[in-house]
Short mmCIF file of C-alpha atoms in Angstrom, two decimals:
data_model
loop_
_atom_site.label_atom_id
_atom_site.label_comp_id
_atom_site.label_asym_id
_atom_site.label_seq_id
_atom_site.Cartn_x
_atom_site.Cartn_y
_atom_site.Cartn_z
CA UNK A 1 -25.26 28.70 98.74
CA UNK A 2 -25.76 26.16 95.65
CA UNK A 3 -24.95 27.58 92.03
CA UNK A 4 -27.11 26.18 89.52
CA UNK A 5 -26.11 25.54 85.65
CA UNK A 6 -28.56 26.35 83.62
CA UNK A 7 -29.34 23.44 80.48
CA UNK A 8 -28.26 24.58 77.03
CA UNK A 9 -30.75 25.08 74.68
CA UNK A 10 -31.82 22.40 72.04
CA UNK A 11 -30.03 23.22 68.61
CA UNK A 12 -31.68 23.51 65.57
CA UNK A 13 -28.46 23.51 63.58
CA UNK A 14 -28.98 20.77 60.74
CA UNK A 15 -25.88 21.29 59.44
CA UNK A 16 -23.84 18.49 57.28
CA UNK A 17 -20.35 18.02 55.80
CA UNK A 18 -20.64 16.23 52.39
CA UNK A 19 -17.28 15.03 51.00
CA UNK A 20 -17.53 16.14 47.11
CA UNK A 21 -14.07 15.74 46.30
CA UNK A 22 -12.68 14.05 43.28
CA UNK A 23 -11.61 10.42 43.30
CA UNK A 24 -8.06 10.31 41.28
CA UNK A 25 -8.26 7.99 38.64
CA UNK A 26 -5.82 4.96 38.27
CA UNK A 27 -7.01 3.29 34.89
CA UNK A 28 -5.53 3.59 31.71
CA UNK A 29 -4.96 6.45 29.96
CA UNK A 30 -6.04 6.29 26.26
CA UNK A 31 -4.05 9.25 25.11
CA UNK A 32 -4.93 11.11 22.13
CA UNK A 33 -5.21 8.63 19.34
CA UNK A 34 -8.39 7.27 21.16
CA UNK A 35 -9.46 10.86 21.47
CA UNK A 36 -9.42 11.99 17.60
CA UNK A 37 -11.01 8.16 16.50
CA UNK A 38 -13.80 9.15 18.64
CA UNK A 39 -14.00 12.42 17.83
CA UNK A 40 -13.58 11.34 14.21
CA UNK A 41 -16.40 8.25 14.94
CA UNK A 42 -18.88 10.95 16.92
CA UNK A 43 -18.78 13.48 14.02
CA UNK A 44 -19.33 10.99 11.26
CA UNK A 45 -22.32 9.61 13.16
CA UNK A 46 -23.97 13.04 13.65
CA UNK A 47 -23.52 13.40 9.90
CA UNK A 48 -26.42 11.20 9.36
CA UNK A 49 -28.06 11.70 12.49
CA UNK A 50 -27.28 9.17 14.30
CA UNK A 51 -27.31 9.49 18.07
CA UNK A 52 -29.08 12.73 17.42
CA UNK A 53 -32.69 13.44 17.74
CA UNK A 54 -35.43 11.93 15.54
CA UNK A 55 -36.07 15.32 13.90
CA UNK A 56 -31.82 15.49 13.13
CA UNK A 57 -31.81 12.27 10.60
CA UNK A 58 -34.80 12.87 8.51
CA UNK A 59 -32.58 15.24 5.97
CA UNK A 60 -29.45 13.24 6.09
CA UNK A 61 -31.21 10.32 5.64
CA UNK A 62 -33.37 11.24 2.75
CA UNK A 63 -30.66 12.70 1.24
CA UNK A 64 -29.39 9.48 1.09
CA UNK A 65 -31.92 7.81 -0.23
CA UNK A 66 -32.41 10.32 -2.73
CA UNK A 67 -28.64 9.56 -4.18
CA UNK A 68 -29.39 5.65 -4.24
CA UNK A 69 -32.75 5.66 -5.90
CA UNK A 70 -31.65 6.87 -9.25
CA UNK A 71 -29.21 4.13 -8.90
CA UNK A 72 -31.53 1.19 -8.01
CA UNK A 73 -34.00 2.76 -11.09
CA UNK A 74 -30.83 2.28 -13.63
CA UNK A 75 -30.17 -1.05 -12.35
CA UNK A 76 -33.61 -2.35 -12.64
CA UNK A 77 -34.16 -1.05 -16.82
CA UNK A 78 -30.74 -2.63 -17.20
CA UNK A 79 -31.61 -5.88 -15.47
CA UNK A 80 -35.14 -6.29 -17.07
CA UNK A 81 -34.46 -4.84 -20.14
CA UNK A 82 -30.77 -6.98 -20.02
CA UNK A 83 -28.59 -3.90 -21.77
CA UNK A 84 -24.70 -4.50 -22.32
CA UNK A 85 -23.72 -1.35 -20.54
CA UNK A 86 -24.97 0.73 -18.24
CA UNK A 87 -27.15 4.01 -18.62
CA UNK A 88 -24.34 6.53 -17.13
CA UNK A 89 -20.77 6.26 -16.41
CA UNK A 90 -19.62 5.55 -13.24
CA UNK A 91 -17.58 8.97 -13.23
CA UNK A 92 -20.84 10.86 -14.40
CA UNK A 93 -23.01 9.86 -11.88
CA UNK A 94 -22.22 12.16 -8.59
CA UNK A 95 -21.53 15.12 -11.68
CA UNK A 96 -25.29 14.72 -12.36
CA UNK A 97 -25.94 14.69 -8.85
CA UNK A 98 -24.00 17.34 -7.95
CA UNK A 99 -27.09 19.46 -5.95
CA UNK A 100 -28.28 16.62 -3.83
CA UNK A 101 -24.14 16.44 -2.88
CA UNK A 102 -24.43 20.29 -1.99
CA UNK A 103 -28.25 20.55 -0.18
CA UNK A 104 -26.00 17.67 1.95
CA UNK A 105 -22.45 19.03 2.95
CA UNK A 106 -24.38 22.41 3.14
CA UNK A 107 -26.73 20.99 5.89
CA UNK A 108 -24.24 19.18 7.70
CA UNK A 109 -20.84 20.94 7.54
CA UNK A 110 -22.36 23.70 9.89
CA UNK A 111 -23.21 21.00 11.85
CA UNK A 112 -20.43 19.77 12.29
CA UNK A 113 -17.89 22.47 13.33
CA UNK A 114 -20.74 25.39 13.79
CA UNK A 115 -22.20 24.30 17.01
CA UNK A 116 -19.04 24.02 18.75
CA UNK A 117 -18.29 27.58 17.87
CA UNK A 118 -21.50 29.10 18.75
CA UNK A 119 -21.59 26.93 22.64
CA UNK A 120 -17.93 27.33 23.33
CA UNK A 121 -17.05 23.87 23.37
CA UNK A 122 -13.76 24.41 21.87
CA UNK A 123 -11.78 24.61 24.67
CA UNK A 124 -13.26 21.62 26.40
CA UNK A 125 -11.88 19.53 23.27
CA UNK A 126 -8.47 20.86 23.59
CA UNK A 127 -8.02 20.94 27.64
CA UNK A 128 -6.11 17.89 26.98
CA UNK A 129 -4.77 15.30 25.93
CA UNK A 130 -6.51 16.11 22.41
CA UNK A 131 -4.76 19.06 20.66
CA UNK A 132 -5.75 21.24 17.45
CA UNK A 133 -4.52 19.13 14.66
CA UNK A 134 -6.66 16.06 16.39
CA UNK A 135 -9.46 18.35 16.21
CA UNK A 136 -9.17 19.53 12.52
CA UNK A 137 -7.95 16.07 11.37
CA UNK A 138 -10.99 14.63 13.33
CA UNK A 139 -13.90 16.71 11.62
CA UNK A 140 -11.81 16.96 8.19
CA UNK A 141 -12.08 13.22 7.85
CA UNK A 142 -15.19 12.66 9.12
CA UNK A 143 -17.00 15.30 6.59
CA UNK A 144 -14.69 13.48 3.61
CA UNK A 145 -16.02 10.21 4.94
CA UNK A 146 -19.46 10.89 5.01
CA UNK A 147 -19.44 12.71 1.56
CA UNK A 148 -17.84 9.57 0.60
CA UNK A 149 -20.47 7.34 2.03
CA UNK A 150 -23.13 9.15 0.33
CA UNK A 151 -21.29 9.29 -3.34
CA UNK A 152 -19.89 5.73 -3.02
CA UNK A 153 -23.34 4.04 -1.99
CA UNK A 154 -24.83 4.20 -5.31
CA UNK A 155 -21.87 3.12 -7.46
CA UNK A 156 -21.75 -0.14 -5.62
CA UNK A 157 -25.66 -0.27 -6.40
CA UNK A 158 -24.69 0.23 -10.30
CA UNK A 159 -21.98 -2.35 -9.74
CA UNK A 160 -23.32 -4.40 -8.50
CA UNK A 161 -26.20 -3.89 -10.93
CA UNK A 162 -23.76 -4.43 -13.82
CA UNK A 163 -23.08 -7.87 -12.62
CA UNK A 164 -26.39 -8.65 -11.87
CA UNK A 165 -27.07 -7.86 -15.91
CA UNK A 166 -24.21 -10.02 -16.47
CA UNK A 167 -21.82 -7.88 -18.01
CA UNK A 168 -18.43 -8.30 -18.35
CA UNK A 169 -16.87 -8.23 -14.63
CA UNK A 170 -13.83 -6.91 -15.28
CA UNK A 171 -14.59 -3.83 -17.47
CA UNK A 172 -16.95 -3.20 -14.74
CA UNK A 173 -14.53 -3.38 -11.96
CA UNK A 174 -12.30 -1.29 -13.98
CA UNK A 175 -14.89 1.18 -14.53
CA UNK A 176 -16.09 1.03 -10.46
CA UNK A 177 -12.71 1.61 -9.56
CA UNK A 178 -12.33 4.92 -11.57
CA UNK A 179 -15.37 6.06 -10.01
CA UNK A 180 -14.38 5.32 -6.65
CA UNK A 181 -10.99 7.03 -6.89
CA UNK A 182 -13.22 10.55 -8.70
CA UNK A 183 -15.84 10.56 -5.61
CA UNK A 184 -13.07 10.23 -3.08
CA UNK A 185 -11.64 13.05 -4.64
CA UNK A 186 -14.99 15.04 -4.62
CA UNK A 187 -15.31 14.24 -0.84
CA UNK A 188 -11.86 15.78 -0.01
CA UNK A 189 -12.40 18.43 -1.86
CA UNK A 190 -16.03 19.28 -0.94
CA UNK A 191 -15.44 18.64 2.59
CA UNK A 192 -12.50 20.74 3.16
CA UNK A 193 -14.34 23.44 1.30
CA UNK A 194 -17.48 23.26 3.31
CA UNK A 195 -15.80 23.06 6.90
CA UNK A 196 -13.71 26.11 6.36
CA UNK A 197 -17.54 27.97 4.93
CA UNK A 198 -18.64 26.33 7.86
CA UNK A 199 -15.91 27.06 10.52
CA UNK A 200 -15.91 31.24 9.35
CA UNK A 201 -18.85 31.93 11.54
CA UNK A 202 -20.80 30.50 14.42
CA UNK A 203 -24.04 31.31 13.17
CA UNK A 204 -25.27 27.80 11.32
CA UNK A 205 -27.62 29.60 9.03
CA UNK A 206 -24.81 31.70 7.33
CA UNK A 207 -22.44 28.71 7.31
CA UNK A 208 -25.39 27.01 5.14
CA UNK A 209 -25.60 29.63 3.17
CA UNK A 210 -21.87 30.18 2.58
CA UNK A 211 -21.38 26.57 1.29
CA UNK A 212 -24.45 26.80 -0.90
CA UNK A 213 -22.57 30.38 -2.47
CA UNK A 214 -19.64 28.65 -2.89
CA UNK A 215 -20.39 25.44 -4.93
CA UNK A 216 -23.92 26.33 -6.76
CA UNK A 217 -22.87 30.17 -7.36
CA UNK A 218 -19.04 29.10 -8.91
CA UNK A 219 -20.58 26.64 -11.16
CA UNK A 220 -23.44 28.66 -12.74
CA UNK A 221 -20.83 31.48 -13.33
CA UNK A 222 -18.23 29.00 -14.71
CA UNK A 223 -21.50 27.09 -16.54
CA UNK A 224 -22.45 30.51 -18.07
CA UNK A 225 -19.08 31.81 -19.18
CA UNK A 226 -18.49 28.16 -20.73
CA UNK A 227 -21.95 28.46 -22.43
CA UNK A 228 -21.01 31.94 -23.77
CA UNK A 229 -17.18 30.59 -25.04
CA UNK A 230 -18.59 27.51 -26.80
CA UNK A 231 -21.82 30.04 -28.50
CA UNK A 232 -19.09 32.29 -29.79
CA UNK A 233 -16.29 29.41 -30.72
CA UNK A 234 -14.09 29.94 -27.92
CA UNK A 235 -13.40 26.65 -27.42
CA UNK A 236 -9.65 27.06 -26.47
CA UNK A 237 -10.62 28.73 -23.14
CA UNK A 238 -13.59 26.10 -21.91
CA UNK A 239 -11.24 24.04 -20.49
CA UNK A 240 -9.29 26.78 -18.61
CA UNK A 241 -12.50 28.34 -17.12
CA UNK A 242 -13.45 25.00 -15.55
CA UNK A 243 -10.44 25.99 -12.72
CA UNK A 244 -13.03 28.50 -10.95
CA UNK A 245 -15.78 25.97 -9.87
CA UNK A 246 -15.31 22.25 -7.29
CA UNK A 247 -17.41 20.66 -9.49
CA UNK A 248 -15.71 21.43 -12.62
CA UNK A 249 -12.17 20.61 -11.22
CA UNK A 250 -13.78 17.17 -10.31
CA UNK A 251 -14.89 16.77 -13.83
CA UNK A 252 -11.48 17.72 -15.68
CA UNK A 253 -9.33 15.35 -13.47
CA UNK A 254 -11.59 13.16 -13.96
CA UNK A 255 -11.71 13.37 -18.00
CA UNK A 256 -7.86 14.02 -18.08
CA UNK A 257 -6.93 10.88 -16.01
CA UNK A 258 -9.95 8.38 -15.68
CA UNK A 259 -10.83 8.27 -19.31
CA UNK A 260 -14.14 9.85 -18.14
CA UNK A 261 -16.60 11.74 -20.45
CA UNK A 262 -16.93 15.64 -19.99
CA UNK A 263 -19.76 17.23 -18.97
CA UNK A 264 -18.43 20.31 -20.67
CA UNK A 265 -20.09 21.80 -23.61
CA UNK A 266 -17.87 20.76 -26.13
CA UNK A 267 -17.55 17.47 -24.67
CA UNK A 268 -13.77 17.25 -24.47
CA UNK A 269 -12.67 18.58 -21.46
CA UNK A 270 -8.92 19.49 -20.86
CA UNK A 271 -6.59 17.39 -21.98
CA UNK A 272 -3.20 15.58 -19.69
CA UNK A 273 -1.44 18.93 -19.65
CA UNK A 274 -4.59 21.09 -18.39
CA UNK A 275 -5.47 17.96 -16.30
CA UNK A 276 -2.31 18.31 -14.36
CA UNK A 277 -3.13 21.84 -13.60
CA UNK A 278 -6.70 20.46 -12.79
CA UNK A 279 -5.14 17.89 -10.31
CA UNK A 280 -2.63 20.39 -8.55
CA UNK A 281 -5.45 23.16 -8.26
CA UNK A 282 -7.54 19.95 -6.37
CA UNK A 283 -4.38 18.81 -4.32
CA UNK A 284 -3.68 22.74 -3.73
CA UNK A 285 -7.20 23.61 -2.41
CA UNK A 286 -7.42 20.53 -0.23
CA UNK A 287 -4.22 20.98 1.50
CA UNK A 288 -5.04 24.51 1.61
CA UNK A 289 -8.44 23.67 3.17
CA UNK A 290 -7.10 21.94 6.29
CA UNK A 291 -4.42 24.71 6.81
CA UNK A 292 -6.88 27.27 6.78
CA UNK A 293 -8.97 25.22 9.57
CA UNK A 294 -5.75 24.53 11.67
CA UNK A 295 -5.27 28.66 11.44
CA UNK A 296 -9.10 29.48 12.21
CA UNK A 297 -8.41 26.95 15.28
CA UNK A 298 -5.16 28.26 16.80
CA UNK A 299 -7.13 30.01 19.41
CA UNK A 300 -8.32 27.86 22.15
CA UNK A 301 -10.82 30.53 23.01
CA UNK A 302 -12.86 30.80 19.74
#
């Protein structure tokens, strides 16, 4: 008797093993300092746009523009029309800009911290090696640099305007210089003020309108009350109510210390002893800026 063994049947298993593991890495590890400078590099970038979409740098941009043109216009009368000074001080100029400075840092402070909020990305930043003071340092300098960018831009268009004209270089150095040192200022102070409006909610649209309150509400009250002080001749507290608004704290420190004219309505502005007060209300709000942010921050799982 013969046994027979029957043929298996033909699989139609198409199974496969893919290897999807992770390949360890052996290069160089850049450590945190290369982390913040490119966080610091990516968020000053996306303040104008750049390596964002088309639609992202049209506001940025004109913004921009919008500071330099008055600027160029100055430069041109004082050119053709070959005047010994300038039309505006260097220390006035962002002061009478002082909305187009706003419409910016509230547009892109939200921006800036917002959208990390609202997606989640917070912990992804601080999974390692960067940690929360990289991250705060990182978007706090970035803001100040871009405000700075945008103030700075059209002094060197006046100055180098000035020289153009052929007035005295040195005065107008001088005079440069004092402007440069106010508008840094301003961009410390503005953009510490905007990220922490900024970093309060996820929700961009409320962080725009938060920054807006904050600088354009403050200085019509304080604009107002200074209005009503100077109708009624009380002159002594002008210089004390310019304490409640950014704007105004920019102007005193600069009238106290830069030799820069007020834009106050008596025209003096506080004097050394209110500037100091001025200038430790500006330190006091900056430093207290960047703790706030390091607080709001402390939670890896915002």
């Amino acid at each position: 008797m013969s046994t027979h063994t029957p043929k298996a049947a033909p699989t139609t298993d198409t199974t496969r093993i893919h290897n999807i593991g992770y390949r360890s890495y052996d290069g160089p590890r850049l450590g945190r300092a290369y982390a913040r400078r490119s966080l610091f590099s990516q968020s000053l970038r996306g303040a104008y746009g750049l390596g964002r979409s088309a639609k992202s740098k049209v506001l940025p941009m004109l913004l921009f523009a919008v500071m330099c043109v008055p600027a160029l216009i100055l430069v041109a009368v004082a050119v053709v029309g070959k005047q010994a000074k300038l039309s505006i001080e260097y220390t006035e100029y962002a002061i009478y800009l002082q909305m187009v400075i706003g419409i910016y840092l509230a547009s892109q402070a939200p921006q800036s911290v917002s959208r990390d909020l609202r997606f989640r990305t917070v912990p992804l930043y601080f999974s390692r090696p960067i940690e929360r003071a990289d991250y705060v340092l990182a978007k706090f300098g970035a803001m100040a640099s871009a405000l700075f960018l945008l103030t700075a831009s059209p002094l060197l268009i006046l100055w180098i305007g000035a020289l153009l004209a052929k007035m005295d270089f040195w005065e107008q150095t001088a005079m440069f210089g004092q402007g440069l040192v106010s508008v840094a200022l301003l961009s410390l102070l503005f953009g510490g003020i905007g990220l922490v409006m900024a970093a309060l909610t996820p929700r961009r649209g409320f962080g725009v309108a938060a920054v807006i309150a904050v600088l354009v509400i403050s200085y019509g009250a304080v604009s107002t009350l200074m209005g009503i002080a100077y109708a009624t001749e009380n002159t002594d507290v002008i210089p004390w109510l310019g304490l409640f608004s950014p704007i105004t704290l920019i102007d005193g420190v600069q009238t106290a210390f830069l030799g820069a004219p007020s834009a106050f309505p008596d025209g003096g502005g506080p004097d050394s002893g209110a500037g100091a007060v001025y200038l430790l209300v500006v330190l006091a709000l900056i430093a207290g800026s960047y703790g706030i942010l390091m607080r709001r921050y402390r939670k890896v799982g915002l």
